[in-house]
Amino acid sequence: MRIPDTILQIDRRIIFLLIGAAVCIPLLLKPRFQDSPTPIVQSIFDTVERLPAGSRVFLSFDYGPDTAPELDPMAKALVRHTMTRGHEVSFFTLFPEGVGQIKKITDNLLPVEFPDKAYGRDYVNLGYKAGLGGAINTMVVNFRTLVNADAEGTPLDDLPITADVDEMVDYVIILSLTAGDPGLKEWIQFAGDIAGIPVMGGGTAVVAPELYPYYPQQLVGLMGGLKGASEYESALVDRYPAYRNATMEATMRMGPQVVTHVLIVLLVLLGNLAYFLGRSGPGNRAGRTGQGNRAG
Amino acid sequence: MRRRIPLIITFIIGVVLITGYFVTRGPFNTLYESFSDYFAIITVFAFILGGGSLLKIHLKRVSSRATDWPYSMVTLVAFLVTLVIGLFKVGNPGGMGGEILASGSWLRFMFDGVYNPLSATMFSLLAFFVASASYRAFRARTKEATILLSAALVILLGRTPVGAWLTAWMPESLAFLELPNLANWIMAWPNTAGQRAIMIGIALGVIATSLRIILGIERNYLGRGE
Amino acid sequence: MDVTLMLWIDAALTLMILSFLYRDNPFYKFAEHLFVGVSAAYLMAVGFWDHLVPNLLGKLFPSLMSGVVPGAVGRSPDYYYLIPAIFGLLLLTRLIDRWAWLSRWALAFIVGGAAGFNLPRFLDSDFIIQVQSTMIPLVVLDASGNLLWGASFSHVVLVLGVICGLVYFFFSVEHKGVLGHVSRAGIWVLMVTFGAAFGYTVMARISLLTGRMEALGAWLGSIF
């Protein structure tokens, strides 16, 4: 067998091992990479920063555990930022799995990092509502029809943070962390463009490119994937040095990201090199006719 | 009755929801608010339907001893156990009035301990397959494929610090060609252009299909026969 | 629940799924079927308690639900909510072959609702505003009237990119002559878009794997 053929027919499990190693080794070595926010991420940071303390923020966790490694760091960075700024945050989700993601924040992060913040006064969990874009529409048309109590069943009137919330427009900003449908797109279509509430947030790297056409007219800012989260974390640390020693998950996860990206680029280049060498090799008729695809 | 009534329902709901978007007062708006709320409620029944279908399919597989039927038993037991835990809030410190995923509840354990690792790992498998597929099938065979490949490589390198290291030697006047800047530019302009073209195309498709559905021209969702 | 036990369960299930990378095997199949069962029931339970109970049952039977919906205390029943309740139950007739045709009524509500919601919103957000956002100056000048080459070039790329992309999707006319060239340019723009999307997709998948490897690392850390 010729060398190009041998290269092209490497067992897929060897590639799997390489990828596994490219992720695990940086996790062990923990390299730190300096990041700086791009304008599309900085714009979210600046908006949260400029809001007067005590502003009502709506944060929708539109994702589940399958995309949590990308979106959890964004959620934590946004919660840290909004809480540090003294905003009142209402957590919500359009994904049934998002209920668990909210609980991670309200049970693990907030009591530890912000023990002085109280449930019902500084933050509230409004839980999950079904209906995709229709749920957002109902909230915009008549907020209390859909959301009349928090996740524990306590009526909104009995909670200081929501007692004055009668309409969706009582929130000054909508933040959504998006894994797909429903997510930022629906928040823009059903709330931002209709009610005029500024919408911004983050999306998995799969979703992010599709949201670029909304920026900046309909979408204030966007964190795209782990890189976007890492940029937000760096903006947070720059502005609030107290967070320098906090665990910044996205920044830590950029190590495996760097190594695997380089590995995949090298694999693609190697695959192409072998393909073209194979095509131009002597006696390779199929290759000369452009049909030498051994991709398989 | 089996086809005409659904067509009438679709027409009424569709017309009310479209009109309610433009008319913000009066009876249309009241109907608009109500239908919007009802829509959300009915979609929850889809979850129940999904669970029911799952139960039906796997019970059939177990009763007919189909291939791999013991795995269907796993699905059935997992489904029923989780359902009982969830619907009766087993172990919930707040009892039946407690929050569904209250800390310490059994459903919380099912979510954190079982659903979370299974769901996350299932999707993480794609990392291996995307790498393998890139190696085997990502070829610069044509001009178009070369453009696609080049854009992908710029993004892959440009969105990491490696991109900055690789092109740090570039003079100030060519800073726009540094990989991170190039990657950001691709995302902000050509990517936006392409995505916007796709978005406009989809929007026109959605508008046309919605009209066809509301007017009863598109009936595929009703299935075949009476 | 004991943290160590959770770590062991987490790791065991993670390894069962990862074992698929070697080949399909009983451990993977077990985990896969477990996932299907747990997720379907989880969705039902959350949908029931977070939506159906407060938004339907609490409104139809407030006195019965007052124990689990504190806001329902003293409220009188709202019988209009029988409408979604009936449509919801009609949807479930899909499970009974003889009555399955009745589920079309509920499906008609959902499909009509989706069409009614989508038409104006896609028209506004994804068509009109997108066209509006593309109408930008092709020549960008700074405050003193000097030409900004970079910004102008970017604007030209955006405007022409959208036009060429749309021409490529316009199938009513044969792509020949000038239209053929424009359409070809449209393909190039779309190729850049897909390339960018591919790069981002790789990024996403690696992030997910990193999360899982961290979880396995935590488990190994608890052993050694």
XYZ file of C-alpha atoms in Angstrom:
746
model
C 0.000 0.000 0.000
C 1.339 3.464 -0.934
C 2.064 6.044 1.760
C -0.859 8.394 0.853
C -3.260 5.452 1.017
C -1.875 4.387 4.374
C -2.310 7.906 5.722
C -5.852 8.171 4.445
C -6.865 4.821 5.857
C -5.785 5.397 9.440
C -8.207 3.696 11.824
C -10.719 6.253 13.041
C -10.024 5.148 16.616
C -6.492 6.529 16.349
C -7.998 9.919 15.505
C -10.360 9.510 18.458
C -7.376 8.855 20.744
C -5.572 11.921 19.416
C -8.621 14.077 20.094
C -8.997 12.611 23.574
C -5.333 13.360 24.314
C -5.622 16.882 22.875
C -8.433 17.598 25.337
C -7.046 15.797 28.404
C -3.402 16.947 28.355
C -4.205 20.700 28.464
C -6.750 19.979 31.201
C -3.946 18.466 33.266
C -1.378 21.154 32.450
C -3.894 24.015 32.849
C -2.331 26.593 30.518
C -3.905 30.079 30.867
C -4.516 32.231 27.816
C -5.082 35.945 27.964
C -8.196 36.967 26.106
C -9.705 40.289 25.268
C -13.338 40.990 24.441
C -14.367 41.608 20.852
C -16.865 44.464 20.268
C -19.842 42.092 20.015
C -19.103 40.731 23.526
C -17.942 44.033 25.016
C -21.290 45.480 24.032
C -23.106 43.098 26.445
C -20.649 43.866 29.213
C -21.018 47.613 28.729
C -24.813 47.416 28.713
C -24.922 45.491 32.000
C -22.307 47.859 33.414
C -24.208 51.012 32.427
C -27.569 49.961 33.862
C -28.315 51.726 37.140
C -28.086 49.491 40.217
C -31.353 47.758 40.965
C -32.344 47.427 37.309
C -34.642 44.530 36.538
C -32.898 41.963 34.347
C -34.553 38.914 32.788
C -32.153 35.992 32.313
C -33.458 33.025 30.352
C -31.551 29.724 30.562
C -32.605 28.253 27.228
C -30.353 25.202 27.342
C -29.785 21.866 29.014
C -26.878 19.721 30.197
C -25.923 18.769 26.629
C -24.616 22.276 25.938
C -23.823 23.280 29.524
C -20.009 23.246 29.145
C -20.372 26.118 26.675
C -23.218 28.038 28.268
C -22.694 27.523 32.008
C -19.585 29.768 31.999
C -21.654 32.499 30.335
C -24.413 32.066 32.904
C -21.953 32.302 35.779
C -20.199 35.344 34.312
C -23.522 37.123 33.722
C -24.840 36.280 37.189
C -21.594 37.447 38.807
C -21.698 40.661 36.811
C -25.365 41.477 37.378
C -25.153 40.632 41.081
C -21.996 42.692 41.540
C -23.750 45.606 39.868
C -26.716 45.174 42.214
C -29.308 44.332 39.553
C -32.450 42.351 40.298
C -32.398 39.176 38.271
C -35.333 36.971 37.283
C -34.270 33.520 36.096
C -36.481 31.759 33.603
C -36.260 28.991 31.016
C -38.001 27.888 27.849
C -36.265 24.478 28.074
C -37.486 21.870 30.611
C -33.819 20.986 31.160
C -33.092 24.632 31.895
C -34.748 24.171 35.297
C -31.727 22.129 36.382
C -29.315 24.701 34.961
C -30.981 27.489 36.960
C -30.784 25.362 40.117
C -27.017 25.024 39.666
C -26.782 28.810 39.940
C -29.314 29.366 42.713
C -28.116 26.424 44.841
C -24.375 26.442 44.228
C -23.112 29.816 43.010
C -25.297 32.457 44.620
C -25.283 31.254 48.255
C -21.497 30.803 48.149
C -20.356 33.912 46.263
C -23.191 36.284 47.174
C -24.391 35.258 50.653
C -25.866 38.717 51.230
C -28.209 38.391 48.238
C -31.639 37.101 49.155
C -34.065 34.996 47.150
C -37.196 36.938 46.316
C -35.484 40.276 46.870
C -32.371 40.191 44.651
C -33.155 37.215 42.449
C -36.025 34.892 41.698
C -36.558 31.654 39.816
C -39.612 31.872 37.554
C -39.114 28.300 36.364
C -40.038 26.730 33.051
C -42.868 27.574 30.685
C -43.800 25.594 27.590
C -45.015 26.982 24.292
C -41.764 27.964 22.570
C -42.170 31.387 20.914
C -45.839 31.310 21.925
C -44.790 31.476 25.581
C -42.759 34.626 24.913
C -45.691 36.069 23.011
C -48.024 35.440 25.950
C -45.556 37.097 28.328
C -45.287 40.155 26.086
C -49.041 40.423 25.667
C -49.940 39.664 29.274
C -47.042 38.670 31.497
C -49.116 37.566 34.463
C -51.275 35.220 32.396
C -48.305 32.963 31.845
C -46.104 33.720 34.839
C -48.211 34.189 37.932
C -45.881 32.596 40.486
C -42.242 31.622 40.926
C -40.958 28.047 40.573
C -41.970 27.295 44.167
C -45.513 28.457 43.505
C -45.224 31.698 45.484
C -47.417 34.360 43.831
C -45.438 37.150 42.185
C -47.194 39.722 44.395
C -45.712 38.081 47.493
C -42.126 38.505 46.280
C -40.577 41.987 46.545
C -38.589 41.521 43.337
C -41.646 40.746 41.208
C -44.427 42.565 43.060
C -44.200 45.465 40.595
C -43.714 43.349 37.497
C -46.924 43.454 35.508
C -45.597 43.445 31.996
C -42.592 42.156 30.135
C -41.523 45.748 29.477
C -40.934 46.147 33.211
C -37.645 44.398 32.506
C -34.982 46.712 31.137
C -33.097 43.965 29.366
C -33.612 40.380 28.251
C -30.630 38.033 28.360
C -30.900 34.585 26.855
C -28.395 31.737 26.825
C -29.319 29.773 23.771
C -28.783 26.205 22.644
C -31.290 26.247 19.779
C -35.020 26.753 19.403
C -36.471 28.464 21.356
C -33.767 30.927 22.243
C -32.322 34.279 21.302
C -33.956 34.202 17.867
C -37.417 33.867 19.421
C -36.660 36.462 22.095
C -35.741 38.880 19.293
C -38.763 38.003 17.159
C -41.373 37.877 19.907
C -40.060 40.341 22.500
C -37.238 42.549 21.238
C -38.734 43.604 17.915
C -42.305 43.777 19.252
C -41.987 45.265 22.735
C -38.743 47.119 22.143
C -36.922 45.473 25.059
C -33.188 45.219 24.310
C -32.181 41.587 23.792
C -28.682 40.143 24.160
C -26.981 37.021 25.400
C -24.969 34.043 24.377
C -25.322 31.046 22.141
C -23.513 27.794 21.575
C -20.927 28.048 18.852
C -23.311 26.114 16.594
C -26.072 28.683 16.996
C -23.959 31.851 17.127
C -23.153 32.298 13.397
C -26.892 32.247 12.585
C -27.499 35.115 14.992
C -24.961 37.527 13.504
C -27.472 39.095 11.055
C -29.429 40.450 14.040
C -26.414 42.323 15.404
C -26.365 45.232 16.173
C -29.872 46.417 15.127
C -31.913 43.744 16.884
C -29.347 42.126 19.151
C -27.291 44.263 21.510
C -24.458 41.763 21.782
C -23.622 38.092 21.456
C -21.254 35.655 23.131
C -20.473 32.898 20.658
C -19.475 29.616 22.262
C -16.716 29.104 24.772
C -14.584 31.830 23.182
C -17.357 34.367 23.718
C -17.680 33.254 27.338
C -13.937 33.525 27.816
C -14.002 37.067 26.411
C -16.766 38.038 28.843
C -14.820 36.530 31.733
C -11.757 38.546 30.776
C -13.830 41.741 30.642
C -15.220 40.918 34.088
C -11.788 40.262 35.585
C -10.389 43.445 34.033
C -13.169 45.555 35.524
C -13.467 43.714 38.836
C -10.022 42.403 39.854
C -11.634 40.630 42.838
C -12.603 37.933 40.353
C -8.963 37.318 39.413
C -8.841 34.320 41.759
C -12.310 33.017 40.963
C -12.632 29.911 38.808
C -13.219 31.162 35.301
C -14.383 28.012 33.550
C -14.335 29.280 29.977
C -10.818 30.669 30.308
C -9.649 27.326 31.703
C -11.364 25.398 28.930
C -9.645 27.428 26.235
C -6.528 25.237 26.706
C -8.109 22.085 25.227
C -9.804 24.304 22.659
C -6.465 25.631 21.380
C -4.776 22.237 21.162
C -7.703 20.474 19.482
C -8.167 23.271 16.969
C -4.509 22.988 15.977
C -4.812 19.205 15.831
C -7.886 19.340 13.596
C -6.207 21.886 11.298
C -3.177 19.578 11.031
C -5.415 16.574 10.361
C -7.256 18.439 7.603
C -3.971 19.556 6.042
C -2.541 16.029 6.291
C -5.665 14.536 4.775
C -5.515 16.985 1.872
C -1.795 16.432 1.351
C -2.288 12.674 1.200
C -5.278 13.107 -1.088
C -3.388 15.253 -3.582
C -0.245 13.108 -3.432
C -2.403 10.065 -4.059
C -4.135 11.744 -6.966
C -0.919 12.818 -8.666
C 0.790 9.455 -8.055
C 1.827 7.255 -11.023
C -0.857 5.058 -12.501
C -3.646 6.606 -10.463
C -6.206 6.872 -13.216
C -9.084 7.466 -10.903
C -7.124 10.251 -9.275
C -6.384 11.896 -12.633
C -10.006 11.822 -13.583
C -10.910 13.476 -10.347
C -12.646 10.461 -8.907
C -9.987 9.381 -6.498
C -12.028 9.906 -3.431
C -10.918 7.585 -0.686
C -12.613 9.627 1.931
C -14.978 6.842 2.914
C -65.674 16.228 9.610
C -62.331 14.489 9.989
C -60.579 16.897 7.633
C -62.841 19.925 7.377
C -62.980 20.748 11.089
C -59.193 20.736 11.507
C -58.922 23.045 8.481
C -61.457 25.433 10.043
C -59.620 25.357 13.389
C -56.304 26.118 11.675
C -57.874 28.988 9.745
C -59.495 30.568 12.810
C -56.411 30.250 15.022
C -54.100 31.498 12.280
C -56.269 34.485 11.356
C -56.790 35.493 14.999
C -53.068 35.320 15.775
C -52.122 37.322 12.691
C -54.832 39.921 13.241
C -54.011 40.205 16.934
C -50.467 41.131 15.978
C -51.724 44.240 14.188
C -54.896 45.010 16.179
C -54.062 45.659 19.806
C -57.581 46.362 21.122
C -61.033 44.844 21.100
C -62.272 41.282 20.864
C -59.548 40.188 18.445
C -56.945 41.125 20.998
C -58.748 39.238 23.764
C -58.872 36.152 21.554
C -55.243 36.719 20.604
C -54.188 36.729 24.267
C -56.261 33.650 25.053
C -55.160 31.615 22.028
C -51.553 32.461 22.723
C -51.942 31.159 26.278
C -53.867 28.054 25.148
C -51.202 27.300 22.549
C -48.561 27.079 25.283
C -50.769 24.756 27.359
C -51.526 22.410 24.467
C -47.820 22.040 23.660
C -47.292 20.531 27.137
C -49.656 17.727 26.134
C -47.161 16.961 23.360
C -44.701 15.884 26.092
C -47.353 13.557 27.481
C -48.051 12.255 23.994
C -44.307 11.672 23.525
C -44.114 9.732 26.785
C -47.217 7.733 25.864
C -45.822 6.853 22.446
C -42.551 5.753 24.000
C -44.425 3.539 26.419
C -46.550 2.057 23.632
C -43.591 1.300 21.357
C -41.420 -0.286 24.017
C -44.262 -2.293 25.550
C -44.909 -3.703 22.092
C -41.222 -4.548 21.658
C -41.109 -6.314 25.015
C -44.342 -8.228 24.492
C -43.286 -9.403 21.034
C -39.763 -10.240 22.258
C -38.320 -8.148 19.424
C -34.569 -7.869 18.870
C -32.845 -6.213 21.842
C -36.089 -6.281 23.840
C -34.244 -6.330 27.188
C -33.045 -2.809 26.386
C -36.648 -1.778 25.909
C -37.198 -2.982 29.453
C -34.446 -0.609 30.553
C -36.260 2.270 28.839
C -39.592 1.281 30.360
C -38.249 0.923 33.894
C -36.267 4.188 33.612
C -39.307 5.987 32.240
C -41.769 4.713 34.834
C -39.440 5.165 37.797
C -38.551 8.736 36.770
C -42.179 9.534 36.034
C -43.371 8.350 39.444
C -40.538 10.251 41.137
C -41.358 13.379 39.136
C -45.133 13.367 39.288
C -45.338 12.476 42.984
C -42.308 14.593 43.922
C -40.759 11.654 45.755
C -38.230 12.771 48.352
C -38.997 16.425 47.756
C -38.284 18.329 50.990
C -41.207 20.657 50.218
C -43.632 17.772 49.614
C -46.155 18.140 46.779
C -45.927 21.928 47.082
C -42.130 21.981 46.733
C -40.135 23.130 43.746
C -39.860 20.357 41.148
C -36.041 20.142 41.266
C -35.659 21.095 44.921
C -32.290 20.255 46.400
C -32.430 16.757 47.882
C -35.398 15.599 45.815
C -35.105 12.324 43.955
C -35.858 13.988 40.648
C -32.907 16.310 41.274
C -30.757 13.214 41.743
C -32.109 11.756 38.486
C -31.327 15.028 36.722
C -27.870 15.630 38.153
C -26.750 12.033 38.445
C -28.318 10.331 35.427
C -29.761 12.759 32.874
C -26.868 15.210 33.068
C -23.964 12.804 32.298
C -25.933 10.842 29.701
C -27.113 13.898 27.817
C -23.776 15.711 27.971
C -21.708 12.670 26.936
C -24.061 11.775 24.110
C -23.427 15.169 22.521
C -19.723 15.212 23.338
C -19.281 12.108 21.140
C -19.738 14.442 18.196
C -16.305 15.962 18.924
C -14.684 12.694 17.867
C -16.823 12.243 14.802
C -16.408 15.806 13.599
C -12.618 15.395 13.827
C -12.663 12.088 12.011
C -15.009 13.405 9.315
C -12.836 16.506 8.832
C -9.808 14.320 8.281
C -11.514 11.958 5.860
C -13.861 14.163 3.875
C -12.743 17.792 4.093
C -10.954 18.107 0.742
C -10.047 21.114 -1.377
C -11.341 19.358 -4.490
C -13.022 22.336 -6.136
C -12.801 26.106 -5.946
C -15.909 26.225 -3.745
C -14.604 23.518 -1.411
C -11.297 25.392 -1.128
C -13.112 28.588 -0.097
C -15.089 26.671 2.511
C -11.974 24.957 3.820
C -9.973 28.208 3.977
C -12.728 30.005 5.887
C -12.979 27.101 8.319
C -9.217 27.033 8.929
C -9.093 30.806 9.494
C -11.918 30.557 12.022
C -10.408 27.516 13.754
C -7.048 29.215 14.203
C -8.284 32.790 14.490
C -10.585 32.060 17.418
C -7.672 30.795 19.530
C -4.446 32.470 20.711
C -2.536 30.304 18.211
C -3.866 32.486 15.421
C -2.372 35.554 17.064
C 0.993 33.824 17.557
C 1.143 32.607 13.965
C 0.595 36.052 12.492
C 2.219 38.227 15.152
C 5.154 38.910 12.799
C 2.952 40.881 10.397
C 3.699 44.601 10.081
C 1.231 47.087 11.567
C -0.033 48.065 8.123
C -1.156 44.470 7.521
C -2.728 44.007 10.958
C -6.092 43.306 9.328
C -4.611 40.090 7.944
C -3.735 38.761 11.378
C -5.776 35.605 11.908
C -7.891 36.827 14.867
C -8.795 40.013 12.974
C -9.497 38.055 9.822
C -11.690 35.602 11.750
C -13.630 38.459 13.336
C -14.016 40.125 9.954
C -15.298 36.920 8.338
C -17.869 36.527 11.102
C -18.995 40.152 10.973
C -19.248 40.604 7.201
C -19.195 37.646 4.782
C -20.767 35.339 7.394
C -23.456 37.920 8.148
C -24.082 38.366 4.410
C -24.465 34.632 3.825
C -26.543 34.053 6.939
C -28.738 37.025 6.070
C -29.353 35.703 2.558
C -30.314 32.347 4.073
C -32.449 34.082 6.713
C -34.357 36.146 4.138
C -34.887 33.032 2.028
C -36.189 31.085 5.019
C -38.413 34.013 6.046
C -40.039 34.075 2.614
C -40.494 30.307 2.815
C -42.049 30.504 6.278
C -44.395 33.305 5.225
C -45.549 31.410 2.141
C -45.964 28.122 4.023
C -47.832 29.809 6.885
C -50.254 31.384 4.417
C -50.753 28.057 2.643
C -51.452 26.342 5.975
C -53.897 28.983 7.175
C -55.741 29.026 3.854
C -55.959 25.234 3.823
C -53.833 24.773 0.705
C -51.116 22.951 2.617
C -52.700 19.933 4.334
C -49.859 17.482 4.744
C -49.915 17.873 8.520
C -53.315 16.175 8.565
C -51.856 12.993 7.147
C -53.484 10.812 4.560
C -56.988 9.425 4.337
C -60.049 10.324 6.325
C -27.059 12.333 47.913
C -23.482 11.339 48.632
C -21.080 13.286 46.408
C -18.747 10.336 45.875
C -21.619 8.094 44.804
C -22.775 10.788 42.376
C -19.263 10.999 40.915
C -19.148 7.235 40.419
C -22.557 7.116 38.728
C -21.620 10.096 36.581
C -18.329 8.473 35.547
C -19.872 5.058 34.900
C -22.578 6.487 32.637
C -20.050 8.721 30.861
C -17.747 5.767 30.167
C -20.664 3.648 28.960
C -21.521 6.248 26.335
C -17.886 6.836 25.390
C -17.444 3.086 24.860
C -19.361 3.571 21.602
C -16.194 5.092 20.169
C -14.668 1.636 20.138
C -17.765 -0.070 18.793
C -21.445 -0.542 19.555
C -21.769 -2.635 22.715
C -24.255 -3.611 25.430
C -23.009 -0.946 27.864
C -23.656 1.801 25.336
C -27.051 0.362 24.459
C -27.984 0.202 28.122
C -26.984 3.842 28.697
C -28.713 4.967 25.505
C -32.001 3.312 26.484
C -31.714 4.611 30.023
C -31.287 8.125 28.612
C -34.396 7.840 26.450
C -36.551 6.663 29.348
C -35.282 9.179 31.893
C -35.428 12.158 29.533
C -38.994 11.474 28.339
C -40.247 11.159 31.916
C -38.264 14.200 33.063
C -39.795 16.375 30.336
C -43.272 15.169 31.274
C -42.765 15.804 34.985
C -41.356 19.308 34.517
C -43.987 20.206 31.922
C -46.693 18.968 34.276
C -45.532 20.744 37.445
C -44.132 23.956 35.972
C -46.790 24.603 33.345
C -49.887 22.425 33.517
C -50.388 22.711 37.279
C -50.136 26.515 37.654
C -51.426 27.490 34.198
C -54.209 24.982 33.624
C -55.197 22.907 36.661
C -54.732 25.823 39.058
C -57.146 27.871 36.951
C -59.693 25.124 36.339
C -59.691 23.644 39.842
C -58.330 26.349 42.147
C -59.706 24.906 45.379
C -58.409 21.423 44.564
C -54.991 22.783 43.640
C -54.649 25.284 46.487
C -52.260 22.935 48.297
C -49.739 23.027 45.459
C -50.568 26.385 43.858
C -50.661 28.966 46.683
C -51.915 31.644 44.292
C -55.055 29.617 43.567
C -56.429 30.079 47.089
C -59.733 31.942 46.974
C -59.829 32.108 43.185
C -62.923 31.036 41.286
C -62.585 28.543 38.424
C -61.932 29.946 34.969
C -63.913 27.633 32.708
C -62.467 29.113 29.529
C -59.468 26.900 30.295
C -61.587 23.897 29.394
C -60.754 24.801 25.776
C -57.006 24.054 25.991
C -57.754 21.116 28.313
C -60.052 19.558 25.712
C -57.624 20.219 22.865
C -54.806 18.769 24.953
C -56.793 15.616 25.656
C -57.719 15.380 21.986
C -54.009 15.358 21.178
C -53.611 12.293 23.379
C -56.203 10.353 21.341
C -53.295 9.780 18.965
C -52.369 6.915 21.283
C -55.661 5.104 20.633
C -55.870 3.886 17.061
C -59.673 4.070 16.804
C -59.845 7.676 17.950
C -56.534 8.854 16.566
C -58.249 11.039 13.951
C -59.478 13.312 16.728
C -55.883 14.330 17.471
C -55.967 16.230 14.157
C -58.104 18.874 15.851
C -55.441 19.540 18.437
C -52.732 19.322 15.813
C -54.679 21.861 13.776
C -54.579 24.227 16.761
C -50.811 23.800 17.123
C -50.092 24.117 13.397
C -52.464 27.060 12.981
C -50.926 28.679 16.044
C -47.386 28.222 14.767
C -48.360 29.600 11.342
C -50.166 32.554 12.913
C -47.247 33.354 15.193
C -44.571 32.915 12.560
C -46.020 34.820 9.625
C -45.862 38.369 11.027
C -42.703 37.770 13.042
C -40.648 36.331 10.222
C -41.989 39.070 7.987
C -40.875 41.726 10.456
C -37.697 40.388 12.091
C -36.254 38.152 9.411
C -37.341 39.953 6.268
C -38.159 43.661 6.592
C -35.568 44.483 9.255
C -32.952 42.333 7.512
C -33.492 44.150 4.232
C -33.409 47.447 6.127
C -30.146 46.462 7.853
C -28.588 45.706 4.491
C -29.335 49.179 3.155
C -26.092 50.725 4.314
C -23.788 53.231 2.579
C -21.272 51.599 0.268
C -18.844 54.464 0.677
C -17.920 55.219 4.273
C -16.308 58.546 5.111
C -14.837 59.724 8.388
C -15.730 63.029 10.093
C -13.294 64.965 7.890
C -14.639 63.431 4.712
C -11.800 60.996 4.066
C -12.640 57.643 2.559
C -12.435 54.746 5.013
C -11.263 51.953 2.719
C -11.664 49.102 5.191
C -15.183 50.007 6.300
C -16.280 50.722 2.716
C -14.939 47.357 1.555
C -16.760 45.568 4.400
C -20.025 47.312 3.543
C -19.668 46.381 -0.127
C -19.005 42.752 0.855
C -22.158 42.723 3.006
C -24.470 44.308 0.451
C -23.187 42.376 -2.546
C -22.921 39.203 -0.462
C -26.598 39.352 0.504
C -27.683 40.147 -3.069
C -25.556 37.398 -4.614
C -26.678 34.907 -1.970
C -30.313 35.707 -2.659
C -29.800 35.397 -6.408
C -28.372 31.928 -5.836
C -31.590 30.961 -4.027
C -33.758 32.408 -6.804
C -34.648 29.367 -8.870
C -37.407 30.826 -11.039
C -34.913 31.933 -13.686
C -32.129 29.844 -15.168
C -28.729 30.882 -13.818
C -27.102 31.854 -17.114
C -25.133 34.893 -18.280
C -24.839 37.739 -15.774
C -27.219 35.970 -13.401
C -24.994 32.909 -13.580
C -21.937 34.926 -12.523
C -23.840 36.626 -9.698
C -25.203 33.303 -8.555
C -21.691 31.824 -8.602
C -20.478 34.689 -6.426
C -23.428 33.868 -4.161
C -22.138 30.313 -3.811
C -18.728 31.660 -2.753
C -20.323 33.844 -0.086
C -22.303 30.870 1.148
C -19.161 28.727 1.175
C -17.450 31.263 3.448
C -20.560 31.207 5.645
C -20.571 27.422 5.824
C -16.827 27.375 6.480
C -17.316 29.761 9.399
C -20.212 27.651 10.647
C -18.050 24.541 10.402
C -15.248 26.184 12.394
C -17.725 27.206 15.069
C -19.283 23.748 15.131
C -15.896 22.161 15.810
C -15.429 24.685 18.603
C -18.794 23.728 20.104
C -18.193 19.994 20.033
C -14.762 20.281 21.612
C -16.225 22.419 24.413
C -18.742 19.690 25.203
C -16.050 17.023 25.291
C -13.936 19.208 27.571
C -16.841 19.405 30.005
C -17.146 15.650 30.097
C -13.412 15.105 30.518
C -13.467 17.530 33.448
C -16.215 15.404 35.029
C -14.121 12.258 34.553
C -11.151 14.131 35.993
C -13.166 14.973 39.105
C -14.033 11.291 39.496
C -10.409 10.194 39.079
C -9.384 12.917 41.513
C -11.733 11.441 44.118
C -10.014 8.048 43.772
C -6.359 9.073 43.744
